[in-house]
mmCIF file of C-alpha atoms and ligand atoms in Angstrom:
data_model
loop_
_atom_site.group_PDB
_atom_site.id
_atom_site.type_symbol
_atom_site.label_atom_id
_atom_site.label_comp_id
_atom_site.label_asym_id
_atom_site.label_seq_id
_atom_site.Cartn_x
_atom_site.Cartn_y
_atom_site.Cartn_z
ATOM 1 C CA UNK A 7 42.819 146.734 195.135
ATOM 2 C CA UNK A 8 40.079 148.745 193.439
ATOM 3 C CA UNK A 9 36.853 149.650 195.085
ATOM 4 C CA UNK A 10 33.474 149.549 193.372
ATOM 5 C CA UNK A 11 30.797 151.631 195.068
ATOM 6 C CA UNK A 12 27.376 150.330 194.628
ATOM 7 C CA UNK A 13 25.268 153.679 195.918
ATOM 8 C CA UNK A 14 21.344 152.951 195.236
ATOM 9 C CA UNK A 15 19.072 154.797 197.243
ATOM 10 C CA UNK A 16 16.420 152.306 196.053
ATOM 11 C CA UNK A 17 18.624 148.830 196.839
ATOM 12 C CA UNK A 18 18.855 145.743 194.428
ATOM 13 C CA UNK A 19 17.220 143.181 195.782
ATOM 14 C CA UNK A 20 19.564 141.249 198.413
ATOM 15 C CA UNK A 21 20.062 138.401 195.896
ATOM 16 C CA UNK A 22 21.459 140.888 193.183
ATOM 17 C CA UNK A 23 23.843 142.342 195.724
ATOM 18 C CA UNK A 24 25.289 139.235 196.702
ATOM 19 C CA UNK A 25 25.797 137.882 193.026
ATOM 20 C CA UNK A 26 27.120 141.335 192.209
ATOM 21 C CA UNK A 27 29.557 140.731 195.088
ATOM 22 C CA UNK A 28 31.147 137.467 194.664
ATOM 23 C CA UNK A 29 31.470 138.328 190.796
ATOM 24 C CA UNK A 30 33.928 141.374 191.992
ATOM 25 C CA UNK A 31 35.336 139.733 194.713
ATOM 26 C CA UNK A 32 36.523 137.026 192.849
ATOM 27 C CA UNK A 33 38.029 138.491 190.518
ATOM 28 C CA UNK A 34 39.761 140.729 193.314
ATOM 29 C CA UNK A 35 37.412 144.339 193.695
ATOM 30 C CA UNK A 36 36.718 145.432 196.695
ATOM 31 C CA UNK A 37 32.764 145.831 197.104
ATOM 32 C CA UNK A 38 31.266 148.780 199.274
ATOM 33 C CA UNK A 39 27.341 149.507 199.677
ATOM 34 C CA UNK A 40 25.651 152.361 200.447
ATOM 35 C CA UNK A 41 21.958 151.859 200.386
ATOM 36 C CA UNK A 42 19.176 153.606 201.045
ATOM 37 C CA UNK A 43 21.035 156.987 201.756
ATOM 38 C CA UNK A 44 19.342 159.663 203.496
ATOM 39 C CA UNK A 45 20.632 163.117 201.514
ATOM 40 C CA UNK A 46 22.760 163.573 198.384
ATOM 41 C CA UNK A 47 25.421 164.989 200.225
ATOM 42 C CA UNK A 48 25.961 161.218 202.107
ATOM 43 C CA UNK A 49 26.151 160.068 197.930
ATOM 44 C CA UNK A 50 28.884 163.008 197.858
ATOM 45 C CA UNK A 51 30.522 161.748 201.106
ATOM 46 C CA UNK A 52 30.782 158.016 200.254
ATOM 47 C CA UNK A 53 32.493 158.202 196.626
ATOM 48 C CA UNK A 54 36.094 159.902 197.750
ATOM 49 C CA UNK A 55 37.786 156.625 197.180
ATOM 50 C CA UNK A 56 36.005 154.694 194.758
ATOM 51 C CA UNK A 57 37.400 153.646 191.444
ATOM 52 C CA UNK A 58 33.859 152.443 189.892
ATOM 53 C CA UNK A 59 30.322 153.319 190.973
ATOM 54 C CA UNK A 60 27.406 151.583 190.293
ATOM 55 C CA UNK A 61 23.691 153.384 190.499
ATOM 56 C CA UNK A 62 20.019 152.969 189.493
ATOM 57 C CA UNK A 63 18.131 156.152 189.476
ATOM 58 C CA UNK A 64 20.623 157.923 192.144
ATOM 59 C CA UNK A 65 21.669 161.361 190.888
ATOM 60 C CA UNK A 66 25.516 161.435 189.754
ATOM 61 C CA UNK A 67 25.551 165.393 189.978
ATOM 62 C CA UNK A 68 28.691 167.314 189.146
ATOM 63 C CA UNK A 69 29.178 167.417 193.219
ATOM 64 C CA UNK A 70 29.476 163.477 193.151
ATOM 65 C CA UNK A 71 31.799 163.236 189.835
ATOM 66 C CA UNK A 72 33.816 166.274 191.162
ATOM 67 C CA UNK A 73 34.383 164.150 194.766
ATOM 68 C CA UNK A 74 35.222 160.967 193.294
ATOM 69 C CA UNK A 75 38.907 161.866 192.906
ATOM 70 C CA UNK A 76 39.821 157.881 191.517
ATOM 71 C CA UNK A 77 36.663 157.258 189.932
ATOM 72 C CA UNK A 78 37.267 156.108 186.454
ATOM 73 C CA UNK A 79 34.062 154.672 185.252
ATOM 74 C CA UNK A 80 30.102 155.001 186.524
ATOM 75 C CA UNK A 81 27.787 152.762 185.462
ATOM 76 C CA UNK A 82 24.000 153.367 185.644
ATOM 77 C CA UNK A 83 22.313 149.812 185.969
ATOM 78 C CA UNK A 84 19.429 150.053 183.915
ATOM 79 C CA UNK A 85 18.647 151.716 180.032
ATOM 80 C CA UNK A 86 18.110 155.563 180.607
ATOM 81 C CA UNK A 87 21.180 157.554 182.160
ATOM 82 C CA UNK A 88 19.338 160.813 181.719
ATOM 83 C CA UNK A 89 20.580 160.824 186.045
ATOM 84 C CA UNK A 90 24.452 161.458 185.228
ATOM 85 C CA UNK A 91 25.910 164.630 184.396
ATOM 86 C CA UNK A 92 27.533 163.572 181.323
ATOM 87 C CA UNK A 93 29.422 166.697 180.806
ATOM 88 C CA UNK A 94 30.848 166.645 184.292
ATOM 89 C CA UNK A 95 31.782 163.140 183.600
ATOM 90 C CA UNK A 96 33.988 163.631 180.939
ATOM 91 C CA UNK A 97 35.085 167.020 182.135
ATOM 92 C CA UNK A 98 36.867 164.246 184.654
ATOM 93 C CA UNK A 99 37.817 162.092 182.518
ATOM 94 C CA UNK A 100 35.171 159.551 183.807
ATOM 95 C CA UNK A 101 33.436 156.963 181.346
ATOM 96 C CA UNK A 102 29.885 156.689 182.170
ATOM 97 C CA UNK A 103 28.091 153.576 180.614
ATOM 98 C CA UNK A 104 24.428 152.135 180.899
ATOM 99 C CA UNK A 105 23.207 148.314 180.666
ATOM 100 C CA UNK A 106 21.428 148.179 177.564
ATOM 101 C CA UNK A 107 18.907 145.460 177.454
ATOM 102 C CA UNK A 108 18.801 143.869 180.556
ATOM 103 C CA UNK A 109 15.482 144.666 181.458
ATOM 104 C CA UNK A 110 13.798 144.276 178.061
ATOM 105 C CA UNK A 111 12.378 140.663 177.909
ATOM 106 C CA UNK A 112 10.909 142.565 181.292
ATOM 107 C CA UNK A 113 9.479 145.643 179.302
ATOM 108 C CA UNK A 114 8.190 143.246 176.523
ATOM 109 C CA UNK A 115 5.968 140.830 179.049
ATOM 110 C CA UNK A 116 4.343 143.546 180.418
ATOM 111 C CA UNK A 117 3.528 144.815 177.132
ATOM 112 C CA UNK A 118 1.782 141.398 176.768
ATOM 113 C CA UNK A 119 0.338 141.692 179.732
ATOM 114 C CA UNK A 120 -1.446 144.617 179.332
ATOM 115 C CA UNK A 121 -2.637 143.618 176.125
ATOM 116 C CA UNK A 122 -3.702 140.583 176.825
ATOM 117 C CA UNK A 123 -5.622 142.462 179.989
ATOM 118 C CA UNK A 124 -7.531 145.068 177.839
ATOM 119 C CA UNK A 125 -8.287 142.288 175.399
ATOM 120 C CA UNK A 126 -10.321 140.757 178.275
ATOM 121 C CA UNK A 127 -11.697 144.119 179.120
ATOM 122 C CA UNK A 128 -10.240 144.047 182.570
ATOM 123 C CA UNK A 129 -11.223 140.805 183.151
ATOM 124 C CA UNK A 130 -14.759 141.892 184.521
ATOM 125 C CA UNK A 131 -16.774 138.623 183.088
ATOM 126 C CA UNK A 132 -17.820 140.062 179.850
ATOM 127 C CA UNK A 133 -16.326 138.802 176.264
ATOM 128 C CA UNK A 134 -13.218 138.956 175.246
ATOM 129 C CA UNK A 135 -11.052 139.169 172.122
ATOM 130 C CA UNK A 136 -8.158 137.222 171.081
ATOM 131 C CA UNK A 137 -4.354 138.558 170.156
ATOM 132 C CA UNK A 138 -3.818 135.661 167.563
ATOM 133 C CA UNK A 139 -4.426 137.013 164.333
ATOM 134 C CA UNK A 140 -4.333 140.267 164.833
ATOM 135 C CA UNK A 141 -1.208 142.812 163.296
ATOM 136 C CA UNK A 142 0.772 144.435 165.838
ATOM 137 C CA UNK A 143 2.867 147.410 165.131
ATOM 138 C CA UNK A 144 5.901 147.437 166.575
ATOM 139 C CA UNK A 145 6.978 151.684 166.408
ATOM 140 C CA UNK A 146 10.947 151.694 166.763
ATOM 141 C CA UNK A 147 12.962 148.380 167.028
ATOM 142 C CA UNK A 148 15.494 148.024 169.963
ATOM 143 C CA UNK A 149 16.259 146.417 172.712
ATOM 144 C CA UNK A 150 13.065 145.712 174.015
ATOM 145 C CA UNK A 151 11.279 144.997 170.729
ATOM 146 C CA UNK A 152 13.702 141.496 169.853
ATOM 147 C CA UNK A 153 11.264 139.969 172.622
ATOM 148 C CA UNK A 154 8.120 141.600 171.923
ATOM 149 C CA UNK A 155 8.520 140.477 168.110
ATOM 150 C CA UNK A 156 9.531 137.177 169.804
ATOM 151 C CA UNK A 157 6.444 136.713 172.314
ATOM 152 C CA UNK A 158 4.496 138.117 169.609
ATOM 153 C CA UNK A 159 4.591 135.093 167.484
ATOM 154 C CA UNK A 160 4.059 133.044 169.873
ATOM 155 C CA UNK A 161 1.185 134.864 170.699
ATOM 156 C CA UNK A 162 -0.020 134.154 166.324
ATOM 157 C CA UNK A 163 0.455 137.890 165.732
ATOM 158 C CA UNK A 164 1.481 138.969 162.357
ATOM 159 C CA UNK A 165 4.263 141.614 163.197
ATOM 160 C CA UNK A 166 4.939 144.993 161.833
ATOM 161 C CA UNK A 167 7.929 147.390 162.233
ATOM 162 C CA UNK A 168 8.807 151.132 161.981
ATOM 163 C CA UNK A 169 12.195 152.228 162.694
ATOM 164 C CA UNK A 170 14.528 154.509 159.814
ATOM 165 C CA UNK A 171 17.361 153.510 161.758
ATOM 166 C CA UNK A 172 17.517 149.750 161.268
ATOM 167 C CA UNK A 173 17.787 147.725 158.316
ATOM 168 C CA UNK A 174 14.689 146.255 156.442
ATOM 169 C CA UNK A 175 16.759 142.867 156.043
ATOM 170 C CA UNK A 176 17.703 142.897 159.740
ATOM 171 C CA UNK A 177 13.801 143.504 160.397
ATOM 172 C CA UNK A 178 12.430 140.602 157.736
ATOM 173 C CA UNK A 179 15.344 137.912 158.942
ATOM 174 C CA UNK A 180 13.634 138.173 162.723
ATOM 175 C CA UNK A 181 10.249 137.429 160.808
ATOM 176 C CA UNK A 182 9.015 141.305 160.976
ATOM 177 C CA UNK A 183 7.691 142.718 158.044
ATOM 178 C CA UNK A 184 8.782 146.575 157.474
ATOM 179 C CA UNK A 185 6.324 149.278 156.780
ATOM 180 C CA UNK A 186 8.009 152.123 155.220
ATOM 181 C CA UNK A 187 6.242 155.069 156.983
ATOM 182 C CA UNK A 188 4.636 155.647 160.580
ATOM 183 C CA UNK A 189 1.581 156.460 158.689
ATOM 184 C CA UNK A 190 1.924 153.223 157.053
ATOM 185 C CA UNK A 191 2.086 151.590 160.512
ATOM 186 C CA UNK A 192 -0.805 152.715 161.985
ATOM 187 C CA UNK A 193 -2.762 152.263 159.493
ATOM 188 C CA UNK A 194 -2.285 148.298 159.146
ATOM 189 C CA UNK A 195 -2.060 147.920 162.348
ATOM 190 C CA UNK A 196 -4.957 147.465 165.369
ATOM 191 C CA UNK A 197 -2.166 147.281 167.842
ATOM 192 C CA UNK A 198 0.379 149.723 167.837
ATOM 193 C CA UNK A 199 3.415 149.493 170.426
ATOM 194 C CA UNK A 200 5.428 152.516 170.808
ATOM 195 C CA UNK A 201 9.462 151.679 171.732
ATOM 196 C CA UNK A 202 10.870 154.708 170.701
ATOM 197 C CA UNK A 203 13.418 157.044 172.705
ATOM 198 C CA UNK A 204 12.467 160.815 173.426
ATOM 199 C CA UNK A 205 14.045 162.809 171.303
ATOM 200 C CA UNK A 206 13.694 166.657 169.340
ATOM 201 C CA UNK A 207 12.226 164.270 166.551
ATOM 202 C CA UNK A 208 9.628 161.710 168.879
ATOM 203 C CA UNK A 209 8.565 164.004 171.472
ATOM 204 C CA UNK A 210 4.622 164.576 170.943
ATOM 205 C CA UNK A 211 4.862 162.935 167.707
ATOM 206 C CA UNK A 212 2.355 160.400 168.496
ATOM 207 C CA UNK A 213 -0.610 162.908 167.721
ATOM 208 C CA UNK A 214 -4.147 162.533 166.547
ATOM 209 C CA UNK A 215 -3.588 162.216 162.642
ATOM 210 C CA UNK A 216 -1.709 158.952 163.330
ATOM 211 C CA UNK A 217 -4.062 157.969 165.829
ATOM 212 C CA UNK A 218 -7.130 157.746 163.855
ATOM 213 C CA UNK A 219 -5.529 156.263 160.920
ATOM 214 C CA UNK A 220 -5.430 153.156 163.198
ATOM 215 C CA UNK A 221 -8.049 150.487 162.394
ATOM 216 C CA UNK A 222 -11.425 149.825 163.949
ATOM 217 C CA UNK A 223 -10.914 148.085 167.563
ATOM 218 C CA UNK A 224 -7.198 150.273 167.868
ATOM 219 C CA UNK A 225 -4.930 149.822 171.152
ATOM 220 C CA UNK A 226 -1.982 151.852 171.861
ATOM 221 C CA UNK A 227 0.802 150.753 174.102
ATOM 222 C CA UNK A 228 3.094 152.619 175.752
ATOM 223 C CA UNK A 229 6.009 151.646 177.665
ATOM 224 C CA UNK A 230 8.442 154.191 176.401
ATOM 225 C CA UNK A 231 8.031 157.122 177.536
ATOM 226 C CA UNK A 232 5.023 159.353 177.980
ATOM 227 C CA UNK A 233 6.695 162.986 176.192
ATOM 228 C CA UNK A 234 6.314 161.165 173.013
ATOM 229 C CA UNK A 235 2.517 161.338 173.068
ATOM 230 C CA UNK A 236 0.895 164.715 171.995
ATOM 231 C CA UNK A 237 -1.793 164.466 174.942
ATOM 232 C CA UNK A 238 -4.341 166.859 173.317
ATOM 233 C CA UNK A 239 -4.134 163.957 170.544
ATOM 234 C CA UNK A 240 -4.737 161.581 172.741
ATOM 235 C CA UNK A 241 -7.548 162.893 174.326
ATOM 236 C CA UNK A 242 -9.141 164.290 171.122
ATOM 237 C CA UNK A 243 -8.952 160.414 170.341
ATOM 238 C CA UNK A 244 -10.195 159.190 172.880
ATOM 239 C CA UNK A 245 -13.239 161.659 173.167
ATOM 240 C CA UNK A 246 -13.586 160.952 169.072
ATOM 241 C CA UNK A 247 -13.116 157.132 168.880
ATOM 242 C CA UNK A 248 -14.682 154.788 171.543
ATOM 243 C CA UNK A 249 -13.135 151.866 169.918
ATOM 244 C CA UNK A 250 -10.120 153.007 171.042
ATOM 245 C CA UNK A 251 -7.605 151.716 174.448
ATOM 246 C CA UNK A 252 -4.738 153.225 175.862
ATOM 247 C CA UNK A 253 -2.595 151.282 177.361
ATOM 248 C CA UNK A 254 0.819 152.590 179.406
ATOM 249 C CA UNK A 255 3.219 152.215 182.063
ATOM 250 C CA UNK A 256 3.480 156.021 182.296
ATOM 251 C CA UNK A 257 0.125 157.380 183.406
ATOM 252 C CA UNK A 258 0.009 160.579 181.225
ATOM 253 C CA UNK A 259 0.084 164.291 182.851
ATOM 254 C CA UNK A 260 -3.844 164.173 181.783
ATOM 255 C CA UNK A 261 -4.420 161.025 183.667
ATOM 256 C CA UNK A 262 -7.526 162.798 185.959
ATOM 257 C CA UNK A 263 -9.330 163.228 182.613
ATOM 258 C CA UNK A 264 -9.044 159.730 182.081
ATOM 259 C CA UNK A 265 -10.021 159.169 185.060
ATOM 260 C CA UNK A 266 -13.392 161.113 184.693
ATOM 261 C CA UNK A 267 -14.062 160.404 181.058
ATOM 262 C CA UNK A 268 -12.784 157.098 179.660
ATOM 263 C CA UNK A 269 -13.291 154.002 182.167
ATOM 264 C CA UNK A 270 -13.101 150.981 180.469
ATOM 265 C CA UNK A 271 -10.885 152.069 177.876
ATOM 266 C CA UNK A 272 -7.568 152.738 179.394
ATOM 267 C CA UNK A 273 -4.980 150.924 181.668
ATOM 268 C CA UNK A 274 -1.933 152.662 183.544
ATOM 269 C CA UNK A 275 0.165 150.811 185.873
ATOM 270 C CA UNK A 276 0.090 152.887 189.463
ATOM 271 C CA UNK A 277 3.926 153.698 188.972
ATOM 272 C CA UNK A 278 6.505 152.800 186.029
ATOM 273 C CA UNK A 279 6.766 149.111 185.900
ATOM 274 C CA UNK A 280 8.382 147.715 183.035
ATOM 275 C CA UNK A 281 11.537 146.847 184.657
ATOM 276 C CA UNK A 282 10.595 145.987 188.152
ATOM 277 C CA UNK A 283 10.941 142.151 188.514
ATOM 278 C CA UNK A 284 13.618 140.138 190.367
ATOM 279 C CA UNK A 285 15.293 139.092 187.030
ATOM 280 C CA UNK A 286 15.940 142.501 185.196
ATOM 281 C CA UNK A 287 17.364 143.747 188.700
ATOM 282 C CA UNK A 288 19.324 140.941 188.931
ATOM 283 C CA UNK A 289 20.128 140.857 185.307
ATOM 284 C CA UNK A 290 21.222 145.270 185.018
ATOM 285 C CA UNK A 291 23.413 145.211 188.275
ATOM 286 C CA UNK A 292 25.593 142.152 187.177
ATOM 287 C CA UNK A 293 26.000 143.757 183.788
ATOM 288 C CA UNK A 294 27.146 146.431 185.566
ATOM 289 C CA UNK A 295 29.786 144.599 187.647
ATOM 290 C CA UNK A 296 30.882 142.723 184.423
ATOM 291 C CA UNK A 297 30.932 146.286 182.457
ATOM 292 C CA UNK A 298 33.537 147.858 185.065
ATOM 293 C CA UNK A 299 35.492 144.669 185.347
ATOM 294 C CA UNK A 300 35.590 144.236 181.412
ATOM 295 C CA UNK A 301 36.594 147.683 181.488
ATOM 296 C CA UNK A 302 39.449 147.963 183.612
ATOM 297 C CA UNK A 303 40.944 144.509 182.832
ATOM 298 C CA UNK A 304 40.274 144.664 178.653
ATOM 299 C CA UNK A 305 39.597 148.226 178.211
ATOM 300 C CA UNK A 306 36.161 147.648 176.837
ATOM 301 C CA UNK A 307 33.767 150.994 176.806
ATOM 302 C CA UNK A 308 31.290 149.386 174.138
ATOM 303 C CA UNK A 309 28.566 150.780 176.604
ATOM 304 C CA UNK A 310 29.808 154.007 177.329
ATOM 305 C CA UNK A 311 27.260 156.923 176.361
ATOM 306 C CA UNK A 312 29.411 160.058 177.013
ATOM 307 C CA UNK A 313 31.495 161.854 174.868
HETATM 308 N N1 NAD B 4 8.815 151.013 180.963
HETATM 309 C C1 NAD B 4 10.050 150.807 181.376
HETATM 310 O O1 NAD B 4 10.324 150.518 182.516
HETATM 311 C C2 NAD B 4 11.164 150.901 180.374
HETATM 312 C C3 NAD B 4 12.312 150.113 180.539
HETATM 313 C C4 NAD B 4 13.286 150.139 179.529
HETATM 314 C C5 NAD B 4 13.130 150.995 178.458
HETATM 315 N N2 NAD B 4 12.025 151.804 178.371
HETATM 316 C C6 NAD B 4 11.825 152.719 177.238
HETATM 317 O O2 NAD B 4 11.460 151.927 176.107
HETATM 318 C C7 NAD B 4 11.950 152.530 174.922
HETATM 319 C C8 NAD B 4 12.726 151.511 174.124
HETATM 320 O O3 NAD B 4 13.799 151.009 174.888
HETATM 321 P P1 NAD B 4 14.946 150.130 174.189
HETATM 322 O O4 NAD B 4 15.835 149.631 175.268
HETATM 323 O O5 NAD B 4 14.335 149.180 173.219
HETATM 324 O O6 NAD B 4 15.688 151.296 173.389
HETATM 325 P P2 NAD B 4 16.852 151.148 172.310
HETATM 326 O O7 NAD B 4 17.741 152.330 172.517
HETATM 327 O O8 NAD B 4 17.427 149.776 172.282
HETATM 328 O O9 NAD B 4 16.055 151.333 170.928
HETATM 329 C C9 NAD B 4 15.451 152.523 170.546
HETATM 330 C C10 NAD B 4 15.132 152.396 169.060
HETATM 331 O O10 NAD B 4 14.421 153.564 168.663
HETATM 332 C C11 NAD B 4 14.777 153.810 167.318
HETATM 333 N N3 NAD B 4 14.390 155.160 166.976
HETATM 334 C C12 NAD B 4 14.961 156.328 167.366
HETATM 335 N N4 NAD B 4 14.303 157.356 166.830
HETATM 336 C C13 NAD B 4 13.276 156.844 166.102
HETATM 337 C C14 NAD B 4 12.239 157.410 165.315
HETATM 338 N N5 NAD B 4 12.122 158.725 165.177
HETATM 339 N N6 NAD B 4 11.344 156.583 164.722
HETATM 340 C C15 NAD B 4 11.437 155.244 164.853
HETATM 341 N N7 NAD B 4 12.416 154.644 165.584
HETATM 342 C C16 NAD B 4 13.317 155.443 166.200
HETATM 343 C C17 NAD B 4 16.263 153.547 167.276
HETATM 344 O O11 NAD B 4 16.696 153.293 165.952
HETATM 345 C C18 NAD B 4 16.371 152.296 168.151
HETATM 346 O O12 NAD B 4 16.277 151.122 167.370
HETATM 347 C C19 NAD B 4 12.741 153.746 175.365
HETATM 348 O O13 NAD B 4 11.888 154.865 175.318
HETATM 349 C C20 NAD B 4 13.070 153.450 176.808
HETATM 350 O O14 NAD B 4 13.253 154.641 177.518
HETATM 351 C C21 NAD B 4 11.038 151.760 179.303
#
């Protein structure tokens, strides 16, 4: 019988666990949990005899992949797996996969919700603005963005995309009209919302030129990632154009100055909250359990991300 190790320092909810359970127990795995584990080396400890390990933001360190003498696959439950050593993974012939998507309908509300918060200036009694009507840029179109473009309409937004790596036809077919350059985006668009990975090529791209090319009334949202903003742009922008909001679930490293300068024109959520509700944790651990089962019965890696 093989043994999946579900090792989260930071537990799925109790619900998650159980479905996560009786999926691999019925189909005959053998389940074993460590939660909420004091030191890495009780991570190192608990993996000797696992064939699959599931983890959320847990570190899977060379010293883990190098224990695990049966481990054939890891899977991180969630998007970014920026937390296994890759290398050391396939040094050991381990295939490491993520759970793409599973917490992007959860990304994409909370872009809405933000929006829809700054729109009504914090809801402190004053007037408001409305979303219908208005363009929205959508900057890089993955996972996430198939429900922002989708809440979006409902929401009577005309949508806008940037992304060199997807099709124009793929882009128009979901009711998205391509732009051809960032510049291009920005400058049709009052909202922009940024979905892009960091990368050599995104990382403080999102400077001040392609800020104030954005129209009169301008929000940016961010619930990527906050090394693709240039934050002497930002601030330059936000000293330079009062029209402008900020909107992010990664408080920049500058936050204090926004703090001090800007209230009223900025939202950050206290800590990263895109994915946290009941459903995306629900949703990225049984991926996961499907993933290793898929994998070991059918051979299936479609998700695997290491060499
Ligand atoms: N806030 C949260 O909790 C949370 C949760 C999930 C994902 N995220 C972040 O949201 C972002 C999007 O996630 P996703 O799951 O949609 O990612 P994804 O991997 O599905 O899509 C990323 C897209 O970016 C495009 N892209 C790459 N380089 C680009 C460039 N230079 N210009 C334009 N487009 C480019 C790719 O073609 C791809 O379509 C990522 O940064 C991810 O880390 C945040």
């Amino acid at each position: 019988m093989k043994t999946i190790l579900i090792a989260t320092q930071k537990p799925f909810a109790k619900v998650a666990v159980n479905q996560m359970k009786q999926i691999a127990e019925e189909k005959g795995y053998n389940v074993v949990l460590l939660e909420k584990y004091a030191e890495q080396t009780d991570f190192e400890k608990a993996v000797t005899d696992c064939d699959a390990i599931i983890i959320r933001s847990d570190l899977a360190t060379k010293a883990v992949l190098d224990a695990a003498k049966n481990l054939k696959i890891i899977v991180r439950a969630g998007a970014g797996y920026d937390n296994i050593d890759l290398a050391a993974a396939t040094a050991n012939n381990i295939v490491a996969m993520n759970t793409p998507g599973q917490n992007s309908n959860a990304v994409a509300e909370l872009v809405f919700g933000m929006m829809v918060f700054a729109a009504r200036n914090g809801y402190d009694g004053k007037d408001g603005i409305e979303l219908r009507g208005k363009k929205l840029g959508i900057h890089a179109y993955g996972n996430v963005v198939r429900y922002v473009a989708e809440i979006a309409r409902g929401f009577g937004m005309a949508v806008y995309a940037f992304d060199p790596y997807v099709s124009k036809e793929k882009m128009q077919a979901e009711g998205v009209t391509p732009v051809n350059s960032i510049e291009e985006l920005y400058s049709t668009c009052q909202y922009v919302s940024l979905h892009i990975p960091a990368t050599s090529e995104t990382k403080k791209s999102i400077n001040f030129s392609l800020l104030n090319k954005m129209p009169q009334g301008a929000v940016l949202v961010n619930t990527a990632r906050k090394e693709v903003i240039d934050e002497d742009g930002l601030l330059q922008m936000m000293e330079n154009r009062s029209d402008f909001k900020y909107l992010s679930d990664i408080a920049p490293d500058c936050a204090h100055v926004f703090a001090e300068k800007f209230e009223g024109n900025y939202f950050f959520t206290p800590k990263k909250l895109g994915a946290q509700t009941a459903e995306a944790n629900i949703n990225a651990g049984i991926a996961a359990v499907n993933q290793i089962i898929d994998f070991f019965e059918t051979g299936n890696a479609t998700y695997k991300v290491n060499k």
